XYZ file of N, CA, C and O in Angstrom:
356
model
N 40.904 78.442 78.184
C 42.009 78.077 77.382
C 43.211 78.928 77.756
O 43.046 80.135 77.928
N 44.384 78.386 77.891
C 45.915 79.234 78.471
C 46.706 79.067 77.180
O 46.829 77.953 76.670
N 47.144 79.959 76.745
C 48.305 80.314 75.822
C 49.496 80.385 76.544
O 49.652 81.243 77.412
N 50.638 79.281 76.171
C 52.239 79.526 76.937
C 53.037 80.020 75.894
O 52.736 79.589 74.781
N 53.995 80.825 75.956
C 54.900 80.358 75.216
C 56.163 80.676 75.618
O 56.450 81.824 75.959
N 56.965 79.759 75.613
C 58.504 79.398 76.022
C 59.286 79.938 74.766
O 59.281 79.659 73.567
N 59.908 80.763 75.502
C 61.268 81.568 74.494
C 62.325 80.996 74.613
O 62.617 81.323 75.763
N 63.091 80.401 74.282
C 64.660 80.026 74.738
C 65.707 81.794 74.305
O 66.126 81.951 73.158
N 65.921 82.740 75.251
C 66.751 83.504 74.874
C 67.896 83.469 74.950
O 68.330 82.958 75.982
N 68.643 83.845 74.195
C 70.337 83.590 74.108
C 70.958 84.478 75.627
O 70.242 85.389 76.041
N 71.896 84.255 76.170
C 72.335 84.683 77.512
C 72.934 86.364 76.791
O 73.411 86.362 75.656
N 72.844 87.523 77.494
C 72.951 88.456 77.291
C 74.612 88.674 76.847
O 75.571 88.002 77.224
N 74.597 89.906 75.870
C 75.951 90.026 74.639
C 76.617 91.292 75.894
O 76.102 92.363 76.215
N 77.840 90.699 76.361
C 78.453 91.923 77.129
C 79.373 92.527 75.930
O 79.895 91.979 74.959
N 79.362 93.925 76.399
C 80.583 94.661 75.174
C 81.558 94.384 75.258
O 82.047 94.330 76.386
N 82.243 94.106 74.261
C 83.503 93.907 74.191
C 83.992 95.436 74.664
O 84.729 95.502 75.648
N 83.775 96.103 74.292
C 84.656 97.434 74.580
C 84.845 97.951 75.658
O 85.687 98.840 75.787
N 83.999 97.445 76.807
C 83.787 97.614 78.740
C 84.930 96.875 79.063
O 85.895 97.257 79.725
N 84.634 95.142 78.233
C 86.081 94.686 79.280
C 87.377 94.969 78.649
O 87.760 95.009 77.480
N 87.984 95.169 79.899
C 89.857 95.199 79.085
C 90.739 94.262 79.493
O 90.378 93.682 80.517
N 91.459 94.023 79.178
C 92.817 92.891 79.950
C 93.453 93.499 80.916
O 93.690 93.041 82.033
N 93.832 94.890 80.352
C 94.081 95.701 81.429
C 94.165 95.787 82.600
O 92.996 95.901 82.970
N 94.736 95.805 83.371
C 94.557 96.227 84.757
C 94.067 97.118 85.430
O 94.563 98.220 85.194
N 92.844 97.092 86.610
C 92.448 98.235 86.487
C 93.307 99.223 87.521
O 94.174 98.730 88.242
N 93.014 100.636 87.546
C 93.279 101.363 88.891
C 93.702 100.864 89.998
O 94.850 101.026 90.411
N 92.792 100.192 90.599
C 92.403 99.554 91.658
C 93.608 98.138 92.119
O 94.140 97.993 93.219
N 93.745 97.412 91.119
C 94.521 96.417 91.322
C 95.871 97.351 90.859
O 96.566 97.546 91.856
N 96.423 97.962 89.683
C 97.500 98.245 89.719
C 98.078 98.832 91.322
O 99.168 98.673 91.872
N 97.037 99.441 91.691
C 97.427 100.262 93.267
C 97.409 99.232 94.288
O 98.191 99.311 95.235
N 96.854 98.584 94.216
C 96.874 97.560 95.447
C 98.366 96.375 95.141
O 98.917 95.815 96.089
N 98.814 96.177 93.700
C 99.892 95.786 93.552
C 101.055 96.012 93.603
O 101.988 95.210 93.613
N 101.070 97.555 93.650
C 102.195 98.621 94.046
C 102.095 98.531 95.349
O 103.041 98.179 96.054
N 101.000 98.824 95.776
C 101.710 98.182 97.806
C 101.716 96.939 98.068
O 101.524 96.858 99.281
N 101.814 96.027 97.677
C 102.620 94.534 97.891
C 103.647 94.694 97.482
O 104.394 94.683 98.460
N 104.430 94.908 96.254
C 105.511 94.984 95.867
C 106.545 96.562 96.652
O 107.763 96.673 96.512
N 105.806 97.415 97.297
C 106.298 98.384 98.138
C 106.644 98.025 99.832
O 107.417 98.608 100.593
N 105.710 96.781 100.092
C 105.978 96.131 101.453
C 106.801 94.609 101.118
O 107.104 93.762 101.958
N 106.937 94.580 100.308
C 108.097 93.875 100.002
C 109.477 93.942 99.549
O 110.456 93.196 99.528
N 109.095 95.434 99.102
C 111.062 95.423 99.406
C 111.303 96.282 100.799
O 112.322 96.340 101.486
N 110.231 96.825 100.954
C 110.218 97.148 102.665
C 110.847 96.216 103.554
O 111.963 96.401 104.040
N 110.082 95.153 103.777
C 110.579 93.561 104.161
C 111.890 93.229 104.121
O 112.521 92.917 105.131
N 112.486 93.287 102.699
C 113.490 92.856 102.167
C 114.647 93.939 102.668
O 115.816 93.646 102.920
N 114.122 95.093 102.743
C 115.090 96.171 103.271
C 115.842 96.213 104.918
O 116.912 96.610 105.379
N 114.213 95.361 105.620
C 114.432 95.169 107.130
C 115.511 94.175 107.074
O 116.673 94.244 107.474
N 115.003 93.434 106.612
C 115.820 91.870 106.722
C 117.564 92.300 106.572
O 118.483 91.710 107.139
N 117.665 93.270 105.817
C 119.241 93.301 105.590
C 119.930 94.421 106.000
O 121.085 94.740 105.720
N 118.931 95.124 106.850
C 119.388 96.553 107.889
C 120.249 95.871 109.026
O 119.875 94.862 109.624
N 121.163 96.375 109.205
C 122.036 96.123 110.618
C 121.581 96.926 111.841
O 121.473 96.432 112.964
N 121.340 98.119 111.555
C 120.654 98.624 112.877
C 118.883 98.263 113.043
O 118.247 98.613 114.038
N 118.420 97.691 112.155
C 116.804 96.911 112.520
C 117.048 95.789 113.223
O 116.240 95.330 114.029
N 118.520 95.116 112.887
C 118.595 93.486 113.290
C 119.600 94.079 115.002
O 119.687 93.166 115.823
N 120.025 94.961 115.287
C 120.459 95.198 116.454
C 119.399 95.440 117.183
O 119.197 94.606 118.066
N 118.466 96.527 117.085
C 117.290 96.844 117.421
C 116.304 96.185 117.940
O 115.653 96.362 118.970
N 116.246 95.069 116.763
C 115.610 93.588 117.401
C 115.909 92.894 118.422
O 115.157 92.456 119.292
N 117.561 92.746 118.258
C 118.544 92.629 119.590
C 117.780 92.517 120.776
O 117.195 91.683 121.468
N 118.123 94.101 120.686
C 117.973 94.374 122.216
C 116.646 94.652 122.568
O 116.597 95.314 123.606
N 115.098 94.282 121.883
C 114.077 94.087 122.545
C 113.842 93.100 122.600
O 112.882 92.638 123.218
N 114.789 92.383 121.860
C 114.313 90.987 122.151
C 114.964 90.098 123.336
O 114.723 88.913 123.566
N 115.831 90.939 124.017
C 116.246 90.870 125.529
C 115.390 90.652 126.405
O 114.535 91.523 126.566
N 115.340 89.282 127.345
C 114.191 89.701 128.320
C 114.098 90.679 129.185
O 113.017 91.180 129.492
N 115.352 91.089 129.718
C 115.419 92.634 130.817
C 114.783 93.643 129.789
O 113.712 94.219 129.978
N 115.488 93.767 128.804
C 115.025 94.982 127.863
C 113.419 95.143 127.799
O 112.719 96.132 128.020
N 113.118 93.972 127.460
C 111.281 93.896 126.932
C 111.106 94.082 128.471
O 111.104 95.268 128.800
N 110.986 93.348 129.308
C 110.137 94.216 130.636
C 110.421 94.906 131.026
O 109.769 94.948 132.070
N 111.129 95.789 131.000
C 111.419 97.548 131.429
C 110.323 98.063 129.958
O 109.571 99.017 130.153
N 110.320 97.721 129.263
C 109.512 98.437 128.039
C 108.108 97.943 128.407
O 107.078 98.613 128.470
N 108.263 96.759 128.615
C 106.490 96.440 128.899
C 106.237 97.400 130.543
O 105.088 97.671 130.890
N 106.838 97.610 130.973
C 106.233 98.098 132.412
C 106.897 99.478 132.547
O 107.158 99.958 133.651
N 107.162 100.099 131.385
C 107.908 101.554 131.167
C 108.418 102.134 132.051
O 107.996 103.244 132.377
N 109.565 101.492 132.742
C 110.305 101.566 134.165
C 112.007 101.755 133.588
O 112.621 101.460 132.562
N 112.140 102.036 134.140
C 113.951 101.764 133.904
C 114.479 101.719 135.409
O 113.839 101.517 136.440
N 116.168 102.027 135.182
C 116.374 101.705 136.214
C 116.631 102.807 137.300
O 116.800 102.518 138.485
N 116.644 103.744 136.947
C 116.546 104.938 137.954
C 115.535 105.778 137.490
O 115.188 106.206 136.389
N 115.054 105.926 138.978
C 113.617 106.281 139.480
C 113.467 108.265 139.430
O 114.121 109.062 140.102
N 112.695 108.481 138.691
C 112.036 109.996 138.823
C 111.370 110.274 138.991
O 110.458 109.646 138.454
N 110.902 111.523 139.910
C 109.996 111.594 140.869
C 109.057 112.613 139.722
O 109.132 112.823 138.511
N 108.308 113.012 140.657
C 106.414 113.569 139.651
C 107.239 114.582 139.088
O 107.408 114.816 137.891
N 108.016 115.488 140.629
C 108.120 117.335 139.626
C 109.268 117.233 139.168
O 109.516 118.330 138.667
N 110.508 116.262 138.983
C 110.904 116.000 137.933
C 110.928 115.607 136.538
O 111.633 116.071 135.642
N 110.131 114.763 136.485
C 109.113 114.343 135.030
C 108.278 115.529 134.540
O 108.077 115.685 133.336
N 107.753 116.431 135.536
C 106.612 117.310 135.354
C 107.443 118.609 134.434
O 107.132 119.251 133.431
N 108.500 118.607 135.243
C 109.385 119.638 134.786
C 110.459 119.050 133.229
O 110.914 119.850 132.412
N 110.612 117.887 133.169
C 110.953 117.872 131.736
C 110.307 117.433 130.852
O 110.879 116.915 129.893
N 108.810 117.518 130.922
C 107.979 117.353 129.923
C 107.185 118.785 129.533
O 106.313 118.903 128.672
N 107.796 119.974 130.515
C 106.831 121.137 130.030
C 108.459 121.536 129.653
O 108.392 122.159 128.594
N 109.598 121.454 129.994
C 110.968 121.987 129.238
C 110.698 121.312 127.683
O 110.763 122.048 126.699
N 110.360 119.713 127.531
C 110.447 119.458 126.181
C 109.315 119.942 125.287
O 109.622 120.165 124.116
N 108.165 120.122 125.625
C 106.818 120.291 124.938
C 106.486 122.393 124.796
O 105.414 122.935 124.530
N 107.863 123.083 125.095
C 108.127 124.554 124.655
C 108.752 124.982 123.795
O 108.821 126.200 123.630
């Protein structure tokens, strides 16, 4: 002979006093840097020397001298050698 018996239990009582509406830590901080890279953004957008800047890399001569870190006059090893131990004293 098997004895069953089926409980129907009510779904578990969360505390009211754990949750808050609140915001927590976590999101207030993560909402302060969206709203911190957005007036960041907003700051670029209306800089005159960011939008010159842009300018001139956005030059094609400009960008490949930067992509291939060349310019236009040439310096030799113990010249370079010598103003990188003058700047790094």
């Amino acid at each position: 002979m098997q004895i069953r018996t089926i409980v129907n239990l009510p779904p578990p009582v969360r505390d009211a006093s754990t949750v808050s509406s609140a915001p927590s830590a976590e999101s207030r901080r993560i909402s302060d840097d969206v709203a911190q890279a957005r007036h960041t953004a907003l700051s670029a957008l209306t800089n005159d020397r960011f939008r010159a800047m842009l300018e001139q890399i956005s030059d094609p001569a400009a960008s490949g001298a930067l992509m291939t870190m060349r310019g236009d006059n040439v310096v030799d090893f113990k010249s370079a050698q010598s103003s990188y131990a003058d700047n790094s004293e």
